[in-house]
């Protein structure tokens, strides 16, 4: 507001001085300028990276300095058959980031979900042998990272491999290779692009069991001289989770283990929680009472939601010197996966811009505090 006032007065003064006022260019404040200590990112879908969603693209370009591909770099999308890669969407995504001078994040190289089925089946239709699976992981990681070498800042090398109790998810990677699949993935990534940052990424990271499991994983990698630069706390939150005390304990534990932290998939469901996790395959049946704000979010709920998001950012800022990035998992509420997960067909309000593309109050307040509005 102050900036706008300044420009109007200048124009009047110029006019008063008899010279033709130059049309003062009104500089729109940028959200990322309110986060000087770390990058502020957003997950973008193919309609945005392919420039079809003009409104979404305008918000991304105006407010964010980092992007991550919501889906187009996942194994099933980019490497659908053993000898077939589909690069178009990932290329558009990377070019979008380069054209807009943004930090570009690769999500994700090794994940139990959305992994192309061929990955685990040999040419005789049997389960692939350990050595063959290691070779396939190496080929996938090396091919993707080589194509985008020097263009992608960092990768979620392994995603969601530890359960809430700290044990290893019994994925096919784990069943075939045991714990070794994780060091192997990071080793392959280190060799493929020595300059790329390498992350372990997971949800429900405020769970004490998962915290302990991830700390142990980080320490094991480091003890073997395998580089891991940061741990990603996805931060899929709700009105009743996570406990801020546990959330902060996890941040401190990961930093204490010798890695930075980043908040990689931030959203906060405004709806009744039925699932505190983010495991894509955990879904529930639709029940009207679980979709209470089908038309709009009541102001009273919105006020609590914005307060919780302010608390979240307050905790993040406390550890800013070890925070690399905060990324919203989508542009506007309409884009969010939470409208259809864990229950299809709900209206949720989890992101930083509403369905009209308006920035939400917790961010407007932050920008005003920083003198940007
Ligand atoms: O692209 C196809 C489209 O051609 C088809 O018509 C349509 C209907 O079946 O499906 C489309 O693919 C969907 C894709 O999103 C793109 O919209 C997949 O079915 C759907 O499963 C996929 O969901 C994504 C989910 O990961 C699974 O990959 C969500 O958008 C995405 O937000 C979610 O993100 C994950 C992170 O990668 C990892 N952390 C958890 C997070 C939430 O599950």
JSON list of C-alpha atoms in Angstrom, two decimals, residues 23-174:
[
{"chain": "A", "resi": 23, "resn": "UNK", "atom": "CA", "xyz": [3.67, 6.17, -16.29]},
{"chain": "A", "resi": 24, "resn": "UNK", "atom": "CA", "xyz": [5.11, 4.98, -13.04]},
{"chain": "A", "resi": 25, "resn": "UNK", "atom": "CA", "xyz": [5.46, 1.23, -13.26]},
{"chain": "A", "resi": 26, "resn": "UNK", "atom": "CA", "xyz": [3.64, -0.25, -10.26]},
{"chain": "A", "resi": 27, "resn": "UNK", "atom": "CA", "xyz": [5.86, -3.04, -8.97]},
{"chain": "A", "resi": 28, "resn": "UNK", "atom": "CA", "xyz": [3.73, -5.87, -7.59]},
{"chain": "A", "resi": 29, "resn": "UNK", "atom": "CA", "xyz": [5.17, -7.18, -4.30]},
{"chain": "A", "resi": 30, "resn": "UNK", "atom": "CA", "xyz": [6.60, -10.71, -4.55]},
{"chain": "A", "resi": 31, "resn": "UNK", "atom": "CA", "xyz": [5.82, -13.32, -1.88]},
{"chain": "A", "resi": 32, "resn": "UNK", "atom": "CA", "xyz": [9.34, -14.76, -2.05]},
{"chain": "A", "resi": 33, "resn": "UNK", "atom": "CA", "xyz": [10.75, -11.36, -0.96]},
{"chain": "A", "resi": 34, "resn": "UNK", "atom": "CA", "xyz": [9.08, -11.99, 2.39]},
{"chain": "A", "resi": 35, "resn": "UNK", "atom": "CA", "xyz": [11.31, -15.07, 2.83]},
{"chain": "A", "resi": 36, "resn": "UNK", "atom": "CA", "xyz": [14.88, -13.75, 2.57]},
{"chain": "A", "resi": 37, "resn": "UNK", "atom": "CA", "xyz": [16.52, -16.74, 4.30]},
{"chain": "A", "resi": 38, "resn": "UNK", "atom": "CA", "xyz": [15.37, -19.60, 2.08]},
{"chain": "A", "resi": 39, "resn": "UNK", "atom": "CA", "xyz": [13.71, -20.24, -1.25]},
{"chain": "A", "resi": 40, "resn": "UNK", "atom": "CA", "xyz": [9.91, -20.35, -1.51]},
{"chain": "A", "resi": 41, "resn": "UNK", "atom": "CA", "xyz": [8.65, -22.96, -3.90]},
{"chain": "A", "resi": 42, "resn": "UNK", "atom": "CA", "xyz": [5.53, -24.42, -5.37]},
{"chain": "A", "resi": 43, "resn": "UNK", "atom": "CA", "xyz": [4.66, -27.79, -6.89]},
{"chain": "A", "resi": 44, "resn": "UNK", "atom": "CA", "xyz": [3.46, -27.27, -10.43]},
{"chain": "A", "resi": 45, "resn": "UNK", "atom": "CA", "xyz": [1.33, -29.57, -12.55]},
{"chain": "A", "resi": 46, "resn": "UNK", "atom": "CA", "xyz": [1.70, -30.16, -16.29]},
{"chain": "A", "resi": 47, "resn": "UNK", "atom": "CA", "xyz": [-1.05, -27.65, -17.15]},
{"chain": "A", "resi": 48, "resn": "UNK", "atom": "CA", "xyz": [1.15, -25.05, -15.51]},
{"chain": "A", "resi": 49, "resn": "UNK", "atom": "CA", "xyz": [4.55, -26.17, -16.81]},
{"chain": "A", "resi": 50, "resn": "UNK", "atom": "CA", "xyz": [2.97, -26.50, -20.28]},
{"chain": "A", "resi": 51, "resn": "UNK", "atom": "CA", "xyz": [1.60, -22.94, -19.80]},
{"chain": "A", "resi": 52, "resn": "UNK", "atom": "CA", "xyz": [-2.06, -23.95, -20.22]},
{"chain": "A", "resi": 53, "resn": "UNK", "atom": "CA", "xyz": [-3.19, -22.66, -16.80]},
{"chain": "A", "resi": 54, "resn": "UNK", "atom": "CA", "xyz": [-2.61, -18.92, -17.33]},
{"chain": "A", "resi": 55, "resn": "UNK", "atom": "CA", "xyz": [-3.86, -17.88, -13.88]},
{"chain": "A", "resi": 56, "resn": "UNK", "atom": "CA", "xyz": [-1.70, -20.46, -12.15]},
{"chain": "A", "resi": 57, "resn": "UNK", "atom": "CA", "xyz": [1.35, -19.54, -14.23]},
{"chain": "A", "resi": 58, "resn": "UNK", "atom": "CA", "xyz": [0.91, -15.86, -13.35]},
{"chain": "A", "resi": 59, "resn": "UNK", "atom": "CA", "xyz": [0.90, -16.63, -9.61]},
{"chain": "A", "resi": 60, "resn": "UNK", "atom": "CA", "xyz": [3.93, -18.93, -9.94]},
{"chain": "A", "resi": 61, "resn": "UNK", "atom": "CA", "xyz": [5.94, -16.36, -11.88]},
{"chain": "A", "resi": 62, "resn": "UNK", "atom": "CA", "xyz": [4.97, -13.48, -9.62]},
{"chain": "A", "resi": 63, "resn": "UNK", "atom": "CA", "xyz": [5.49, -15.04, -6.23]},
{"chain": "A", "resi": 64, "resn": "UNK", "atom": "CA", "xyz": [7.81, -18.07, -6.20]},
{"chain": "A", "resi": 65, "resn": "UNK", "atom": "CA", "xyz": [11.56, -18.53, -6.80]},
{"chain": "A", "resi": 66, "resn": "UNK", "atom": "CA", "xyz": [11.57, -22.34, -6.75]},
{"chain": "A", "resi": 67, "resn": "UNK", "atom": "CA", "xyz": [9.50, -25.05, -8.44]},
{"chain": "A", "resi": 68, "resn": "UNK", "atom": "CA", "xyz": [9.11, -28.79, -8.13]},
{"chain": "A", "resi": 69, "resn": "UNK", "atom": "CA", "xyz": [7.27, -31.12, -10.52]},
{"chain": "A", "resi": 70, "resn": "UNK", "atom": "CA", "xyz": [4.15, -32.47, -8.81]},
{"chain": "A", "resi": 71, "resn": "UNK", "atom": "CA", "xyz": [4.08, -35.57, -11.02]},
{"chain": "A", "resi": 72, "resn": "UNK", "atom": "CA", "xyz": [5.88, -35.42, -14.34]},
{"chain": "A", "resi": 73, "resn": "UNK", "atom": "CA", "xyz": [9.30, -36.60, -13.11]},
{"chain": "A", "resi": 74, "resn": "UNK", "atom": "CA", "xyz": [7.99, -39.65, -11.24]},
{"chain": "A", "resi": 75, "resn": "UNK", "atom": "CA", "xyz": [9.21, -43.01, -12.49]},
{"chain": "A", "resi": 76, "resn": "UNK", "atom": "CA", "xyz": [5.91, -44.19, -13.99]},
{"chain": "A", "resi": 77, "resn": "UNK", "atom": "CA", "xyz": [5.62, -40.91, -15.92]},
{"chain": "A", "resi": 78, "resn": "UNK", "atom": "CA", "xyz": [9.20, -40.38, -17.10]},
{"chain": "A", "resi": 79, "resn": "UNK", "atom": "CA", "xyz": [10.35, -44.01, -17.51]},
{"chain": "A", "resi": 80, "resn": "UNK", "atom": "CA", "xyz": [7.21, -46.01, -18.33]},
{"chain": "A", "resi": 81, "resn": "UNK", "atom": "CA", "xyz": [9.03, -48.95, -19.98]},
{"chain": "A", "resi": 82, "resn": "UNK", "atom": "CA", "xyz": [12.55, -50.28, -19.43]},
{"chain": "A", "resi": 83, "resn": "UNK", "atom": "CA", "xyz": [13.91, -48.78, -22.64]},
{"chain": "A", "resi": 84, "resn": "UNK", "atom": "CA", "xyz": [11.46, -45.90, -22.97]},
{"chain": "A", "resi": 85, "resn": "UNK", "atom": "CA", "xyz": [11.74, -42.46, -21.43]},
{"chain": "A", "resi": 86, "resn": "UNK", "atom": "CA", "xyz": [9.05, -39.78, -21.83]},
{"chain": "A", "resi": 87, "resn": "UNK", "atom": "CA", "xyz": [10.87, -36.47, -21.50]},
{"chain": "A", "resi": 88, "resn": "UNK", "atom": "CA", "xyz": [8.39, -33.94, -22.92]},
{"chain": "A", "resi": 89, "resn": "UNK", "atom": "CA", "xyz": [6.65, -32.88, -19.71]},
{"chain": "A", "resi": 90, "resn": "UNK", "atom": "CA", "xyz": [9.82, -32.94, -17.62]},
{"chain": "A", "resi": 91, "resn": "UNK", "atom": "CA", "xyz": [11.65, -30.91, -20.29]},
{"chain": "A", "resi": 92, "resn": "UNK", "atom": "CA", "xyz": [8.86, -28.30, -20.31]},
{"chain": "A", "resi": 93, "resn": "UNK", "atom": "CA", "xyz": [9.00, -28.20, -16.50]},
{"chain": "A", "resi": 94, "resn": "UNK", "atom": "CA", "xyz": [12.77, -27.60, -16.40]},
{"chain": "A", "resi": 95, "resn": "UNK", "atom": "CA", "xyz": [12.57, -25.03, -19.22]},
{"chain": "A", "resi": 96, "resn": "UNK", "atom": "CA", "xyz": [9.80, -23.21, -17.32]},
{"chain": "A", "resi": 97, "resn": "UNK", "atom": "CA", "xyz": [12.11, -22.93, -14.32]},
{"chain": "A", "resi": 98, "resn": "UNK", "atom": "CA", "xyz": [15.05, -21.77, -16.41]},
{"chain": "A", "resi": 99, "resn": "UNK", "atom": "CA", "xyz": [12.97, -19.23, -18.35]},
{"chain": "A", "resi": 100, "resn": "UNK", "atom": "CA", "xyz": [11.83, -17.73, -15.03]},
{"chain": "A", "resi": 101, "resn": "UNK", "atom": "CA", "xyz": [15.19, -17.92, -13.21]},
{"chain": "A", "resi": 102, "resn": "UNK", "atom": "CA", "xyz": [13.84, -20.31, -10.63]},
{"chain": "A", "resi": 103, "resn": "UNK", "atom": "CA", "xyz": [15.46, -22.99, -8.51]},
{"chain": "A", "resi": 104, "resn": "UNK", "atom": "CA", "xyz": [14.37, -26.34, -9.99]},
{"chain": "A", "resi": 105, "resn": "UNK", "atom": "CA", "xyz": [13.79, -29.42, -7.81]},
{"chain": "A", "resi": 106, "resn": "UNK", "atom": "CA", "xyz": [13.61, -33.00, -9.11]},
{"chain": "A", "resi": 107, "resn": "UNK", "atom": "CA", "xyz": [10.91, -35.12, -7.49]},
{"chain": "A", "resi": 108, "resn": "UNK", "atom": "CA", "xyz": [11.53, -38.03, -7.12]},
{"chain": "A", "resi": 109, "resn": "UNK", "atom": "CA", "xyz": [14.02, -40.66, -8.19]},
{"chain": "A", "resi": 110, "resn": "UNK", "atom": "CA", "xyz": [13.20, -43.72, -6.01]},
{"chain": "A", "resi": 111, "resn": "UNK", "atom": "CA", "xyz": [9.71, -44.09, -4.52]},
{"chain": "A", "resi": 112, "resn": "UNK", "atom": "CA", "xyz": [7.61, -47.19, -3.75]},
{"chain": "A", "resi": 113, "resn": "UNK", "atom": "CA", "xyz": [4.54, -45.47, -5.23]},
{"chain": "A", "resi": 114, "resn": "UNK", "atom": "CA", "xyz": [4.08, -44.52, -8.88]},
{"chain": "A", "resi": 115, "resn": "UNK", "atom": "CA", "xyz": [7.08, -46.69, -9.77]},
{"chain": "A", "resi": 116, "resn": "UNK", "atom": "CA", "xyz": [6.64, -48.25, -13.22]},
{"chain": "A", "resi": 117, "resn": "UNK", "atom": "CA", "xyz": [5.66, -51.94, -12.73]},
{"chain": "A", "resi": 118, "resn": "UNK", "atom": "CA", "xyz": [8.36, -53.18, -15.15]},
{"chain": "A", "resi": 119, "resn": "UNK", "atom": "CA", "xyz": [11.00, -52.05, -12.61]},
{"chain": "A", "resi": 120, "resn": "UNK", "atom": "CA", "xyz": [10.50, -55.22, -10.54]},
{"chain": "A", "resi": 121, "resn": "UNK", "atom": "CA", "xyz": [9.77, -57.84, -13.22]},
{"chain": "A", "resi": 122, "resn": "UNK", "atom": "CA", "xyz": [12.49, -59.58, -15.24]},
{"chain": "A", "resi": 123, "resn": "UNK", "atom": "CA", "xyz": [12.23, -60.64, -18.89]},
{"chain": "A", "resi": 124, "resn": "UNK", "atom": "CA", "xyz": [10.79, -64.02, -17.78]},
{"chain": "A", "resi": 125, "resn": "UNK", "atom": "CA", "xyz": [7.99, -62.35, -15.79]},
{"chain": "A", "resi": 126, "resn": "UNK", "atom": "CA", "xyz": [9.62, -63.26, -12.51]},
{"chain": "A", "resi": 127, "resn": "UNK", "atom": "CA", "xyz": [10.56, -60.89, -9.67]},
{"chain": "A", "resi": 128, "resn": "UNK", "atom": "CA", "xyz": [13.79, -59.13, -10.63]},
{"chain": "A", "resi": 129, "resn": "UNK", "atom": "CA", "xyz": [17.00, -60.29, -8.92]},
{"chain": "A", "resi": 130, "resn": "UNK", "atom": "CA", "xyz": [18.87, -57.91, -6.55]},
{"chain": "A", "resi": 131, "resn": "UNK", "atom": "CA", "xyz": [21.76, -57.18, -8.92]},
{"chain": "A", "resi": 132, "resn": "UNK", "atom": "CA", "xyz": [19.37, -56.47, -11.80]},
{"chain": "A", "resi": 133, "resn": "UNK", "atom": "CA", "xyz": [17.26, -54.15, -9.64]},
{"chain": "A", "resi": 134, "resn": "UNK", "atom": "CA", "xyz": [20.40, -52.26, -8.57]},
{"chain": "A", "resi": 135, "resn": "UNK", "atom": "CA", "xyz": [21.36, -51.86, -12.22]},
{"chain": "A", "resi": 136, "resn": "UNK", "atom": "CA", "xyz": [17.86, -50.60, -13.11]},
{"chain": "A", "resi": 137, "resn": "UNK", "atom": "CA", "xyz": [17.99, -48.07, -10.25]},
{"chain": "A", "resi": 138, "resn": "UNK", "atom": "CA", "xyz": [21.41, -46.91, -11.42]},
{"chain": "A", "resi": 139, "resn": "UNK", "atom": "CA", "xyz": [20.27, -46.60, -15.03]},
{"chain": "A", "resi": 140, "resn": "UNK", "atom": "CA", "xyz": [17.14, -44.63, -14.03]},
{"chain": "A", "resi": 141, "resn": "UNK", "atom": "CA", "xyz": [18.94, -42.28, -11.65]},
{"chain": "A", "resi": 142, "resn": "UNK", "atom": "CA", "xyz": [21.90, -41.74, -13.98]},
{"chain": "A", "resi": 143, "resn": "UNK", "atom": "CA", "xyz": [19.78, -41.15, -17.10]},
{"chain": "A", "resi": 144, "resn": "UNK", "atom": "CA", "xyz": [17.47, -38.60, -15.42]},
{"chain": "A", "resi": 145, "resn": "UNK", "atom": "CA", "xyz": [20.22, -36.74, -13.57]},
{"chain": "A", "resi": 146, "resn": "UNK", "atom": "CA", "xyz": [22.53, -36.67, -16.60]},
{"chain": "A", "resi": 147, "resn": "UNK", "atom": "CA", "xyz": [19.82, -35.13, -18.77]},
{"chain": "A", "resi": 148, "resn": "UNK", "atom": "CA", "xyz": [19.28, -32.30, -16.31]},
{"chain": "A", "resi": 149, "resn": "UNK", "atom": "CA", "xyz": [22.85, -32.00, -15.01]},
{"chain": "A", "resi": 150, "resn": "UNK", "atom": "CA", "xyz": [23.63, -28.46, -13.92]},
{"chain": "A", "resi": 151, "resn": "UNK", "atom": "CA", "xyz": [19.97, -27.45, -14.40]},
{"chain": "A", "resi": 152, "resn": "UNK", "atom": "CA", "xyz": [18.23, -29.13, -11.44]},
{"chain": "A", "resi": 153, "resn": "UNK", "atom": "CA", "xyz": [19.41, -27.87, -8.03]},
{"chain": "A", "resi": 154, "resn": "UNK", "atom": "CA", "xyz": [18.52, -30.97, -6.04]},
{"chain": "A", "resi": 155, "resn": "UNK", "atom": "CA", "xyz": [16.58, -34.21, -5.99]},
{"chain": "A", "resi": 156, "resn": "UNK", "atom": "CA", "xyz": [14.35, -36.17, -3.67]},
{"chain": "A", "resi": 157, "resn": "UNK", "atom": "CA", "xyz": [16.61, -39.20, -4.17]},
{"chain": "A", "resi": 158, "resn": "UNK", "atom": "CA", "xyz": [14.49, -41.50, -1.99]},
{"chain": "A", "resi": 159, "resn": "UNK", "atom": "CA", "xyz": [10.91, -40.74, -0.99]},
{"chain": "A", "resi": 160, "resn": "UNK", "atom": "CA", "xyz": [8.87, -42.23, 1.90]},
{"chain": "A", "resi": 161, "resn": "UNK", "atom": "CA", "xyz": [10.97, -45.30, 2.76]},
{"chain": "A", "resi": 162, "resn": "UNK", "atom": "CA", "xyz": [10.52, -45.19, 6.57]},
{"chain": "A", "resi": 163, "resn": "UNK", "atom": "CA", "xyz": [7.26, -45.95, 8.42]},
{"chain": "A", "resi": 164, "resn": "UNK", "atom": "CA", "xyz": [5.83, -44.02, 11.40]},
{"chain": "A", "resi": 165, "resn": "UNK", "atom": "CA", "xyz": [7.42, -46.49, 13.86]},
{"chain": "A", "resi": 166, "resn": "UNK", "atom": "CA", "xyz": [10.88, -46.01, 12.30]},
{"chain": "A", "resi": 167, "resn": "UNK", "atom": "CA", "xyz": [10.97, -49.37, 10.52]},
{"chain": "A", "resi": 168, "resn": "UNK", "atom": "CA", "xyz": [11.60, -49.70, 6.79]},
{"chain": "A", "resi": 169, "resn": "UNK", "atom": "CA", "xyz": [8.53, -49.65, 4.53]},
{"chain": "A", "resi": 170, "resn": "UNK", "atom": "CA", "xyz": [8.27, -53.22, 3.14]},
{"chain": "A", "resi": 171, "resn": "UNK", "atom": "CA", "xyz": [8.37, -51.91, -0.44]},
{"chain": "A", "resi": 172, "resn": "UNK", "atom": "CA", "xyz": [9.65, -54.08, -3.28]},
{"chain": "A", "resi": 173, "resn": "UNK", "atom": "CA", "xyz": [12.89, -52.08, -3.13]},
{"chain": "A", "resi": 174, "resn": "UNK", "atom": "CA", "xyz": [13.25, -53.17, 0.50]}
]
